[in-house]
Coordinates of N, CA and C in Angstrom, one line a residue:
X1 N 210.8 113.8 161.5 CA 209.4 113.2 161.9 C 208.3 114.1 161.3
X2 N 207.5 113.2 160.7 CA 206.1 113.9 160.2 C 205.0 113.7 161.2
X3 N 204.7 114.8 162.0 CA 203.8 114.6 163.0 C 202.3 114.4 162.4
X4 N 202.1 114.7 161.2 CA 200.8 114.5 160.7 C 200.6 113.0 160.4
X5 N 201.6 112.3 160.0 CA 201.4 110.9 159.7 C 202.1 109.9 160.8
X6 N 202.9 110.4 161.6 CA 203.6 109.7 162.7 C 204.8 108.9 162.1
X7 N 205.1 109.1 160.8 CA 206.2 108.2 160.3 C 207.4 109.1 160.0
X8 N 208.6 108.4 160.1 CA 209.8 109.1 159.9 C 210.0 109.4 158.3
X9 N 210.3 110.5 158.0 CA 210.5 111.0 156.7 C 211.8 110.4 156.0
X10 N 211.7 109.6 154.8 CA 212.7 109.0 154.1 C 213.0 109.6 152.9
X11 N 212.7 110.8 152.6 CA 212.8 111.6 151.3 C 214.2 112.1 151.4
X12 N 215.0 111.8 150.4 CA 216.3 112.3 150.2 C 216.4 113.8 150.1
X13 N 217.5 114.3 150.6 CA 217.5 115.8 150.6 C 217.4 116.4 149.2
X14 N 216.5 117.4 149.0 CA 216.3 118.0 147.7 C 215.1 117.6 147.0
X15 N 214.6 116.4 147.4 CA 213.5 115.8 146.6 C 212.2 116.5 147.3
X16 N 211.2 116.5 146.4 CA 209.9 117.1 146.7 C 209.1 116.1 147.5
X17 N 208.3 116.4 148.6 CA 207.5 115.6 149.3 C 206.3 115.1 148.6
X18 N 205.7 114.0 149.0 CA 204.5 113.5 148.3 C 203.5 114.3 148.7
X19 N 202.5 114.6 147.7 CA 201.4 115.5 148.1 C 200.5 114.9 149.2
X20 N 200.0 115.7 150.1 CA 199.1 115.2 151.2 C 198.1 114.3 150.9
X21 N 197.3 114.7 149.8 CA 196.2 113.9 149.4 C 196.3 112.7 148.3
X22 N 197.7 112.4 148.1 CA 198.2 111.2 147.3 C 198.0 110.0 148.0
X23 N 196.9 109.2 147.7 CA 196.8 108.0 148.4 C 197.9 106.8 148.2
X24 N 198.4 106.2 149.0 CA 199.4 105.2 148.9 C 198.8 103.9 148.3
X25 N 199.2 103.4 147.3 CA 198.5 102.2 146.7 C 199.3 100.9 146.9
X26 N 200.2 100.8 147.8 CA 201.0 99.6 148.1 C 200.1 98.6 148.6
X27 N 200.3 97.4 148.2 CA 199.5 96.3 148.6 C 200.3 95.1 149.1
X28 N 200.9 95.3 150.3 CA 201.7 94.3 150.8 C 201.2 93.3 151.7
X29 N 200.0 93.3 151.8 CA 199.2 92.2 152.4 C 199.2 92.3 153.9
X30 N 200.3 93.0 154.6 CA 200.4 93.5 155.9 C 200.1 92.3 157.0
X31 N 200.1 91.0 156.7 CA 199.8 90.0 157.6 C 198.5 90.0 158.1
X32 N 197.6 90.2 157.0 CA 196.2 90.3 157.3 C 195.5 88.9 157.6
X33 N 194.2 89.0 158.1 CA 193.5 87.7 158.3 C 193.2 87.0 156.9
X34 N 193.3 85.8 157.0 CA 192.8 85.0 155.8 C 192.1 83.8 156.3
X35 N 191.0 83.6 155.4 CA 190.2 82.4 156.0 C 190.9 81.0 155.7
X36 N 192.0 80.9 155.0 CA 192.6 79.6 154.7 C 193.6 79.2 155.8
X37 N 193.8 80.2 156.7 CA 194.7 80.0 157.8 C 194.0 80.9 159.0
X38 N 192.6 80.4 159.3 CA 191.8 81.2 160.2 C 192.5 81.5 161.7
X39 N 193.0 80.6 162.3 CA 193.5 80.7 163.7 C 194.7 81.4 163.8
X40 N 195.8 81.0 163.2 CA 197.0 81.8 163.1 C 196.9 83.1 162.6
X41 N 196.4 83.4 161.5 CA 196.2 84.8 160.9 C 195.3 85.6 161.8
X42 N 194.2 85.0 162.4 CA 193.4 85.8 163.3 C 194.1 86.4 164.4
X43 N 195.0 85.5 165.0 CA 195.9 85.9 166.2 C 197.0 87.0 165.8
X44 N 197.4 86.8 164.6 CA 198.5 87.7 164.2 C 197.9 89.1 163.8
X45 N 196.7 89.1 163.3 CA 195.9 90.2 163.1 C 195.7 91.1 164.1
X46 N 195.1 90.3 165.2 CA 194.7 90.9 166.5 C 196.1 91.5 167.1
X47 N 197.0 90.8 167.2 CA 198.3 91.2 167.8 C 198.9 92.5 167.1
X48 N 198.9 92.6 165.9 CA 199.5 93.8 165.1 C 198.5 94.8 165.3
X49 N 197.1 94.8 165.3 CA 196.2 95.8 165.5 C 196.4 96.5 166.8
X50 N 196.8 95.7 167.9 CA 197.0 96.0 169.3 C 198.4 96.7 169.4
X51 N 199.3 96.1 168.8 CA 200.8 96.5 169.1 C 201.3 97.6 168.1
X52 N 200.7 97.5 166.7 CA 201.3 98.3 165.8 C 200.3 98.7 164.7
X53 N 199.3 99.3 165.1 CA 198.2 99.4 163.9 C 198.7 100.6 163.0
X54 N 199.6 101.4 163.1 CA 200.2 102.0 162.0 C 200.8 101.2 160.9
X55 N 201.8 100.4 161.4 CA 202.4 99.5 160.6 C 201.5 98.6 159.9
X56 N 200.4 98.0 160.6 CA 199.4 97.2 160.0 C 198.6 97.9 158.8
X57 N 198.0 99.0 159.0 CA 197.3 99.7 158.0 C 198.2 100.2 156.9
X58 N 199.6 100.4 157.2 CA 200.3 100.8 156.1 C 200.5 99.7 155.0
X59 N 200.4 98.5 155.7 CA 200.8 97.3 154.7 C 199.6 96.5 154.1
X60 N 198.4 96.9 154.6 CA 197.2 96.1 154.1 C 197.0 96.3 152.6
X61 N 196.3 95.3 151.9 CA 196.0 95.6 150.6 C 194.8 96.6 150.6
X62 N 194.8 97.3 149.4 CA 193.8 98.5 149.3 C 192.4 97.9 148.7
X63 N 192.5 97.0 147.8 CA 191.5 96.6 147.0 C 191.6 95.0 146.6
X64 N 190.5 94.3 146.3 CA 190.6 93.0 145.8 C 190.0 91.9 146.6
X65 N 189.7 92.2 147.9 CA 189.1 91.3 148.9 C 188.3 91.9 149.9
X66 N 186.9 91.7 149.7 CA 186.1 92.0 150.8 C 185.9 91.0 151.8
X67 N 186.0 89.7 151.4 CA 185.6 88.5 152.2 C 186.4 88.4 153.5
X68 N 187.8 88.4 153.4 CA 188.6 88.2 154.6 C 188.4 89.2 155.7
X69 N 188.4 90.5 155.4 CA 188.1 91.4 156.4 C 186.8 91.4 157.1
X70 N 185.9 91.0 156.1 CA 184.3 90.9 156.7 C 184.3 89.7 157.7
X71 N 185.1 88.6 157.2 CA 185.0 87.4 158.1 C 185.8 87.8 159.4
X72 N 186.8 88.4 159.4 CA 187.4 88.8 160.7 C 186.5 89.7 161.6
X73 N 185.8 90.6 160.9 CA 184.9 91.4 161.8 C 183.7 90.5 162.4
X74 N 183.2 89.6 161.5 CA 182.2 88.6 161.9 C 182.7 87.9 163.2
X75 N 183.9 87.3 163.2 CA 184.5 86.6 164.2 C 184.4 87.4 165.6
X76 N 184.9 88.6 165.5 CA 185.1 89.5 166.5 C 183.7 89.8 167.2
X77 N 182.7 90.1 166.2 CA 181.4 90.5 166.7 C 180.6 89.2 167.2
X78 N 180.9 87.9 166.8 CA 180.3 86.9 167.3 C 180.8 86.6 168.7
X79 N 182.1 86.7 168.9 CA 182.6 86.7 170.3 C 181.8 87.6 171.3
X80 N 181.7 88.9 170.7 CA 180.9 89.8 171.6 C 179.7 89.4 171.8
X81 N 178.8 89.0 170.9 CA 177.5 88.4 171.1 C 177.4 87.3 172.0
X82 N 178.2 86.3 171.9 CA 178.3 85.1 172.7 C 178.6 85.4 174.1
X83 N 179.7 86.1 174.5 CA 180.1 86.3 175.7 C 179.2 87.3 176.4
X84 N 178.6 88.5 175.8 CA 177.6 89.4 176.5 C 176.5 88.6 176.6
X85 N 176.1 87.7 175.7 CA 174.9 86.8 175.9 C 174.9 85.9 177.2
X86 N 176.2 85.4 177.5 CA 176.3 84.5 178.6 C 176.3 85.2 179.9
X87 N 176.9 86.5 179.8 CA 176.7 87.5 180.9 C 175.2 87.8 181.2
X88 N 174.5 87.8 180.2 CA 173.1 88.3 180.5 C 172.3 86.9 181.0
X89 N 172.7 85.8 180.5 CA 172.0 84.6 180.9 C 172.3 84.5 182.6
X90 N 173.6 84.9 182.9 CA 173.9 84.6 184.4 C 173.4 85.8 185.2
X91 N 172.7 86.8 184.6 CA 172.1 87.9 185.3 C 173.2 89.0 185.6
X92 N 174.3 89.0 185.1 CA 175.5 89.9 185.4 C 175.1 91.2 184.7
X93 N 174.8 91.0 183.4 CA 174.7 92.2 182.5 C 173.6 92.0 181.7
X94 N 172.4 92.6 181.9 CA 171.1 92.6 181.3 C 170.3 91.2 181.7
X95 N 169.3 91.1 180.7 CA 168.4 90.0 181.0 C 168.1 89.4 179.8
X96 N 168.5 88.2 179.5 CA 168.2 87.6 178.1 C 168.2 86.1 178.4
X97 N 167.1 85.5 177.6 CA 167.0 84.0 177.8 C 167.9 83.2 176.7
X98 N 167.9 82.0 176.8 CA 168.8 81.2 176.2 C 168.3 81.3 174.6
X99 N 166.9 81.3 174.4 CA 166.5 81.5 173.1 C 166.9 82.7 172.4
X100 N 167.0 83.8 173.3 CA 167.4 85.1 172.7 C 168.9 85.0 172.3
X101 N 169.6 84.3 173.1 CA 171.2 84.2 172.7 C 171.3 83.4 171.5
X102 N 170.6 82.4 171.3 CA 170.7 81.6 169.9 C 170.3 82.4 168.8
X103 N 169.1 83.3 169.0 CA 168.7 84.1 167.9 C 169.7 85.2 167.6
X104 N 170.3 85.8 168.6 CA 171.4 86.8 168.4 C 172.6 86.3 167.6
X105 N 172.9 85.1 167.9 CA 174.1 84.3 167.3 C 173.8 84.2 165.7
X106 N 172.5 83.8 165.5 CA 172.2 83.4 164.2 C 172.1 84.7 163.3
X107 N 171.5 85.7 163.9 CA 171.2 87.0 163.2 C 172.5 87.9 163.2
X108 N 173.5 87.6 163.9 CA 174.7 88.4 164.0 C 175.4 88.6 162.6
X109 N 175.5 87.8 161.7 CA 176.1 87.9 160.4 C 175.2 89.1 159.7
X110 N 173.9 89.0 159.7 CA 173.2 90.0 159.0 C 173.2 91.4 159.7
X111 N 173.1 91.6 160.9 CA 173.4 92.9 161.5 C 174.7 93.3 161.3
X112 N 175.7 92.7 161.4 CA 177.0 92.9 161.0 C 177.3 93.4 159.6
X113 N 176.7 92.6 158.7 CA 176.8 93.1 157.2 C 176.1 94.4 157.0
X114 N 175.0 94.7 157.5 CA 174.4 96.0 157.3 C 175.2 97.1 158.1
X115 N 175.6 96.7 159.2 CA 176.3 97.8 159.9 C 177.6 98.2 159.3
X116 N 178.4 97.1 158.7 CA 179.7 97.4 157.9 C 179.3 98.2 156.7
X117 N 178.4 97.7 155.9 CA 178.1 98.5 154.6 C 177.6 100.0 155.0
X118 N 176.6 100.3 156.0 CA 176.4 101.5 156.3 C 177.4 102.4 156.7
X119 N 178.2 101.8 157.8 CA 179.2 102.5 158.4 C 180.3 102.9 157.5
X120 N 180.6 102.0 156.6 CA 181.7 102.2 155.5 C 181.3 103.2 154.6
X121 N 180.0 103.2 154.2 CA 179.5 104.1 153.3 C 179.4 105.6 153.7
X122 N 179.2 105.7 155.0 CA 179.0 107.0 155.7 C 180.6 107.5 155.9
X123 N 181.6 106.7 156.2 CA 182.8 107.1 156.5 C 183.5 107.5 155.1
X124 N 183.2 106.5 154.1 CA 183.9 106.9 152.8 C 183.2 108.1 152.2
X125 N 182.0 108.4 152.4 CA 181.4 109.8 152.0 C 182.2 111.0 152.4
X126 N 182.6 110.8 153.8 CA 183.3 111.8 154.4 C 184.7 111.9 154.0
X127 N 185.3 110.7 153.6 CA 186.6 110.6 153.1 C 186.7 111.5 151.7
X128 N 185.6 111.3 150.9 CA 185.7 112.0 149.7 C 185.4 113.5 149.8
X129 N 184.6 113.8 150.9 CA 184.5 115.3 151.2 C 185.6 115.9 151.8
X130 N 186.3 115.2 152.8 CA 187.4 115.9 153.4 C 188.8 115.6 152.9
X131 N 189.0 114.3 152.7 CA 190.3 114.1 152.1 C 190.5 114.4 150.6
X132 N 189.3 114.2 149.8 CA 189.3 114.6 148.5 C 189.2 113.4 147.6
X133 N 189.1 113.5 146.3 CA 188.9 112.6 145.3 C 190.1 111.6 145.1
X134 N 191.2 112.0 145.4 CA 192.3 111.1 145.2 C 192.5 110.4 146.5
X135 N 191.6 109.4 146.7 CA 191.7 108.5 147.9 C 191.9 107.0 147.3
X136 N 192.0 106.0 148.2 CA 192.3 104.7 147.9 C 191.1 103.8 147.6
X137 N 189.8 104.6 147.6 CA 188.6 103.9 147.4 C 187.9 103.4 148.4
X138 N 186.7 102.9 148.0 CA 185.7 102.5 149.2 C 186.1 101.3 149.9
X139 N 186.7 100.3 149.1 CA 187.2 99.0 149.7 C 188.1 99.2 150.9
X140 N 189.0 100.3 150.5 CA 190.0 100.5 151.5 C 189.4 101.0 152.8
X141 N 188.5 101.9 152.8 CA 187.6 102.3 153.9 C 186.9 101.0 154.4
X142 N 186.3 100.2 153.7 CA 185.6 99.1 154.3 C 186.5 98.3 155.1
X143 N 187.7 98.0 154.7 CA 188.7 97.2 155.3 C 189.1 97.9 156.7
X144 N 189.1 99.3 156.8 CA 189.5 99.9 158.0 C 188.4 99.7 159.1
X145 N 187.1 99.9 158.6 CA 186.1 99.8 159.5 C 185.9 98.2 159.9
X146 N 186.2 97.3 158.9 CA 186.1 95.9 159.4 C 187.1 95.5 160.5
X147 N 188.4 95.9 160.2 CA 189.4 95.7 161.1 C 189.3 96.4 162.5
X148 N 188.6 97.5 162.6 CA 188.4 98.4 163.7 C 187.3 97.5 164.6
X149 N 186.8 96.4 164.0 CA 185.9 95.7 164.8 C 186.5 94.8 165.9
X150 N 188.0 94.7 165.8 CA 188.7 94.0 166.8 C 188.3 94.4 168.3
X151 N 187.8 95.7 168.4 CA 187.5 96.0 169.8 C 186.3 95.2 170.4
X152 N 185.4 94.5 169.6 CA 184.4 93.7 170.1 C 184.9 92.6 170.9
X153 N 186.1 92.2 170.7 CA 186.9 91.2 171.4 C 186.9 91.5 173.0
X154 N 186.7 92.8 173.4 CA 186.7 93.3 174.6 C 185.6 94.0 175.2
X155 N 184.8 94.5 174.1 CA 183.5 95.3 174.4 C 182.6 94.8 175.4
X156 N 182.5 93.3 175.7 CA 181.5 92.7 176.3 C 181.8 92.8 177.7
X157 N 183.1 93.2 178.2 CA 183.5 93.2 179.5 C 182.6 94.4 180.3
X158 N 181.9 93.9 181.3 CA 181.0 94.9 182.1 C 181.9 96.0 182.7
X159 N 181.2 97.3 182.4 CA 181.8 98.5 183.0 C 182.9 99.0 182.3
X160 N 184.0 98.3 182.0 CA 185.2 98.8 181.3 C 185.2 98.5 179.7
X161 N 184.3 97.8 179.5 CA 184.1 97.4 178.0 C 184.0 98.6 177.1
X162 N 182.9 99.4 177.3 CA 182.7 100.5 176.4 C 184.0 101.4 176.4
X163 N 184.5 101.6 177.5 CA 185.8 102.5 177.5 C 186.9 101.9 176.6
X164 N 187.0 100.5 176.8 CA 188.0 99.8 175.9 C 187.6 99.8 174.4
X165 N 186.3 100.0 174.2 CA 185.8 100.0 172.8 C 186.2 101.3 172.2
X166 N 186.6 102.4 172.8 CA 186.9 103.6 172.3 C 188.3 103.4 171.4
X167 N 188.9 102.3 171.7 CA 190.2 102.1 170.9 C 189.9 101.9 169.4
X168 N 188.6 101.6 169.2 CA 188.3 101.3 167.8 C 188.0 102.8 167.1
X169 N 187.8 103.8 167.8 CA 187.9 105.1 167.2 C 189.3 105.5 166.8
X170 N 190.3 105.2 167.6 CA 191.6 105.4 167.4 C 192.3 104.5 166.2
X171 N 191.7 103.3 166.2 CA 192.2 102.5 165.1 C 191.5 103.2 163.7
X172 N 190.3 103.5 163.7 CA 189.6 104.2 162.5 C 190.4 105.3 162.0
X173 N 190.9 106.2 162.9 CA 191.7 107.4 162.5 C 193.0 107.0 162.0
X174 N 193.7 106.1 162.6 CA 195.0 105.6 162.1 C 194.8 104.9 160.7
X175 N 193.7 104.0 160.6 CA 193.5 103.3 159.3 C 193.2 104.4 158.3
X176 N 192.2 105.4 158.5 CA 191.9 106.2 157.5 C 193.1 107.0 157.0
X177 N 194.0 107.4 158.0 CA 195.1 108.2 157.7 C 196.0 107.3 156.7
X178 N 196.4 106.1 157.1 CA 197.2 105.4 156.4 C 196.7 104.8 154.9
X179 N 195.6 104.3 155.0 CA 195.2 103.7 153.8 C 194.9 104.9 152.6
X180 N 194.3 106.1 153.0 CA 194.1 107.0 152.2 C 195.2 108.2 152.0
X181 N 196.3 108.0 152.7 CA 197.4 108.9 152.6 C 197.1 110.3 153.0
X182 N 196.4 110.5 154.0 CA 196.0 111.8 154.4 C 196.6 112.2 155.8
X183 N 196.3 113.3 156.3 CA 196.9 113.7 157.7 C 196.0 113.2 158.8
X184 N 196.6 113.3 160.0 CA 195.9 112.9 161.3 C 194.6 113.8 161.5
X185 N 194.7 115.0 161.2 CA 193.6 116.0 161.3 C 192.5 115.6 160.5
X186 N 192.7 115.4 159.3 CA 191.7 115.1 158.3 C 191.1 113.7 158.8
X187 N 191.9 112.7 159.0 CA 191.3 111.4 159.4 C 190.5 111.4 160.6
X188 N 191.0 112.3 161.7 CA 190.2 112.3 162.7 C 188.8 112.9 162.5
X189 N 188.7 113.9 161.7 CA 187.4 114.6 161.3 C 186.5 113.5 160.6
X190 N 187.1 112.8 159.8 CA 186.4 111.7 159.1 C 185.7 110.7 160.1
X191 N 186.5 110.4 161.2 CA 186.0 109.3 162.1 C 185.1 109.9 163.2
X192 N 185.5 111.1 163.5 CA 184.9 111.8 164.8 C 183.5 112.3 164.4
X193 N 183.4 112.8 163.2 CA 182.0 113.4 162.9 C 180.9 112.4 163.1
X194 N 181.0 111.1 162.5 CA 179.8 110.2 162.7 C 179.7 109.8 164.2
X195 N 180.8 109.6 164.9 CA 180.8 109.3 166.3 C 180.1 110.5 167.1
X196 N 180.4 111.7 166.8 CA 179.9 112.8 167.5 C 178.2 112.9 167.2
X197 N 177.8 112.6 165.9 CA 176.4 112.6 165.6 C 175.8 111.5 166.3
X198 N 176.3 110.2 166.4 CA 175.7 109.1 167.1 C 175.5 109.6 168.7
X199 N 176.6 110.0 169.2 CA 176.6 110.5 170.5 C 175.5 111.5 170.8
X200 N 175.3 112.4 169.9 CA 174.2 113.5 170.0 C 172.9 112.9 169.9
X201 N 172.7 111.9 169.0 CA 171.5 111.2 168.9 C 171.1 110.4 170.1
X202 N 172.1 109.9 170.6 CA 171.9 109.0 171.9 C 171.5 109.9 173.0
X203 N 172.1 111.2 173.2 CA 171.8 112.0 174.3 C 170.4 112.6 174.1
X204 N 170.1 112.8 172.9 CA 168.7 113.3 172.6 C 167.7 112.2 172.9
X205 N 167.9 111.1 172.6 CA 167.0 109.9 173.1 C 166.8 109.8 174.5
X206 N 168.0 110.0 175.3 CA 168.0 109.8 176.7 C 167.2 110.9 177.3
X207 N 167.4 112.1 176.7 CA 166.6 113.3 177.2 C 165.1 113.1 176.9
X208 N 164.7 112.7 175.7 CA 163.3 112.5 175.4 C 162.7 111.4 176.2
X209 N 163.4 110.3 176.6 CA 162.8 109.3 177.5 C 162.7 109.8 178.7
X210 N 163.9 110.5 179.3 CA 163.6 111.1 180.6 C 162.6 112.2 180.8
X211 N 162.3 112.9 179.8 CA 161.2 113.9 179.9 C 159.8 113.1 179.8
X212 N 159.7 112.2 179.0 CA 158.5 111.5 178.9 C 158.2 110.8 180.2
X213 N 159.3 110.2 180.8 CA 158.9 109.6 182.2 C 158.7 110.7 183.3
X214 N 159.4 111.7 183.1 CA 159.1 112.8 184.1 C 157.8 113.3 184.1
X215 N 157.4 113.8 182.9 CA 155.8 114.3 182.8 C 154.9 113.3 183.0
X216 N 155.3 112.0 182.6 CA 154.2 111.0 182.7 C 153.9 110.6 184.1
X217 N 154.8 110.8 185.0 CA 154.7 110.7 186.5 C 153.9 111.8 187.2
X218 N 153.9 113.0 186.5 CA 153.2 114.1 187.0 C 151.8 114.2 186.5
X219 N 151.5 113.3 185.5 CA 150.0 113.5 185.0 C 149.1 112.6 185.8

């Protein structure tokens, strides 16, 4: 068993192992989402991402199609926007009017596209720095980021949603490891560095707001 990749070694005795930084270029399709069969392929993709993410990312194509993973991510994000908006309308989580919900639904594709491109760009820059030049390319990283958006299907749930959303980090690590043919440690660094930076920025913002409120009440 290779504990870096989580796969059983199938190398015959006496053969040399594949170099760690050698990306796998297999394009098996992996039962991915396709807009020509939106309902069944969406359900199959969600099931495979939940039940067997390693097998899923091993089998996906590495290049040749931005559209299908982007549409999959958009569906997941729209579900999040709609359901969280309904909760806000009901006063359960936040405060948002009906007009705000409609605007959020309409603008969701724009926000998602920007987020996917920026997020994928940052992750792939780290792939090049940490994994090395011999990787599967930007589109492979984009597909990992897009399919990791499956967590948006549950992130809208009050209280436990953000915790369930952490599964997206796990999917990112598994995805980067499999599509770029690297170790779990390097894949974890690629995914966790941006997450740590975001968390640090959020904590700094909270501290700044808290300090502003504290000193504002004393003046």
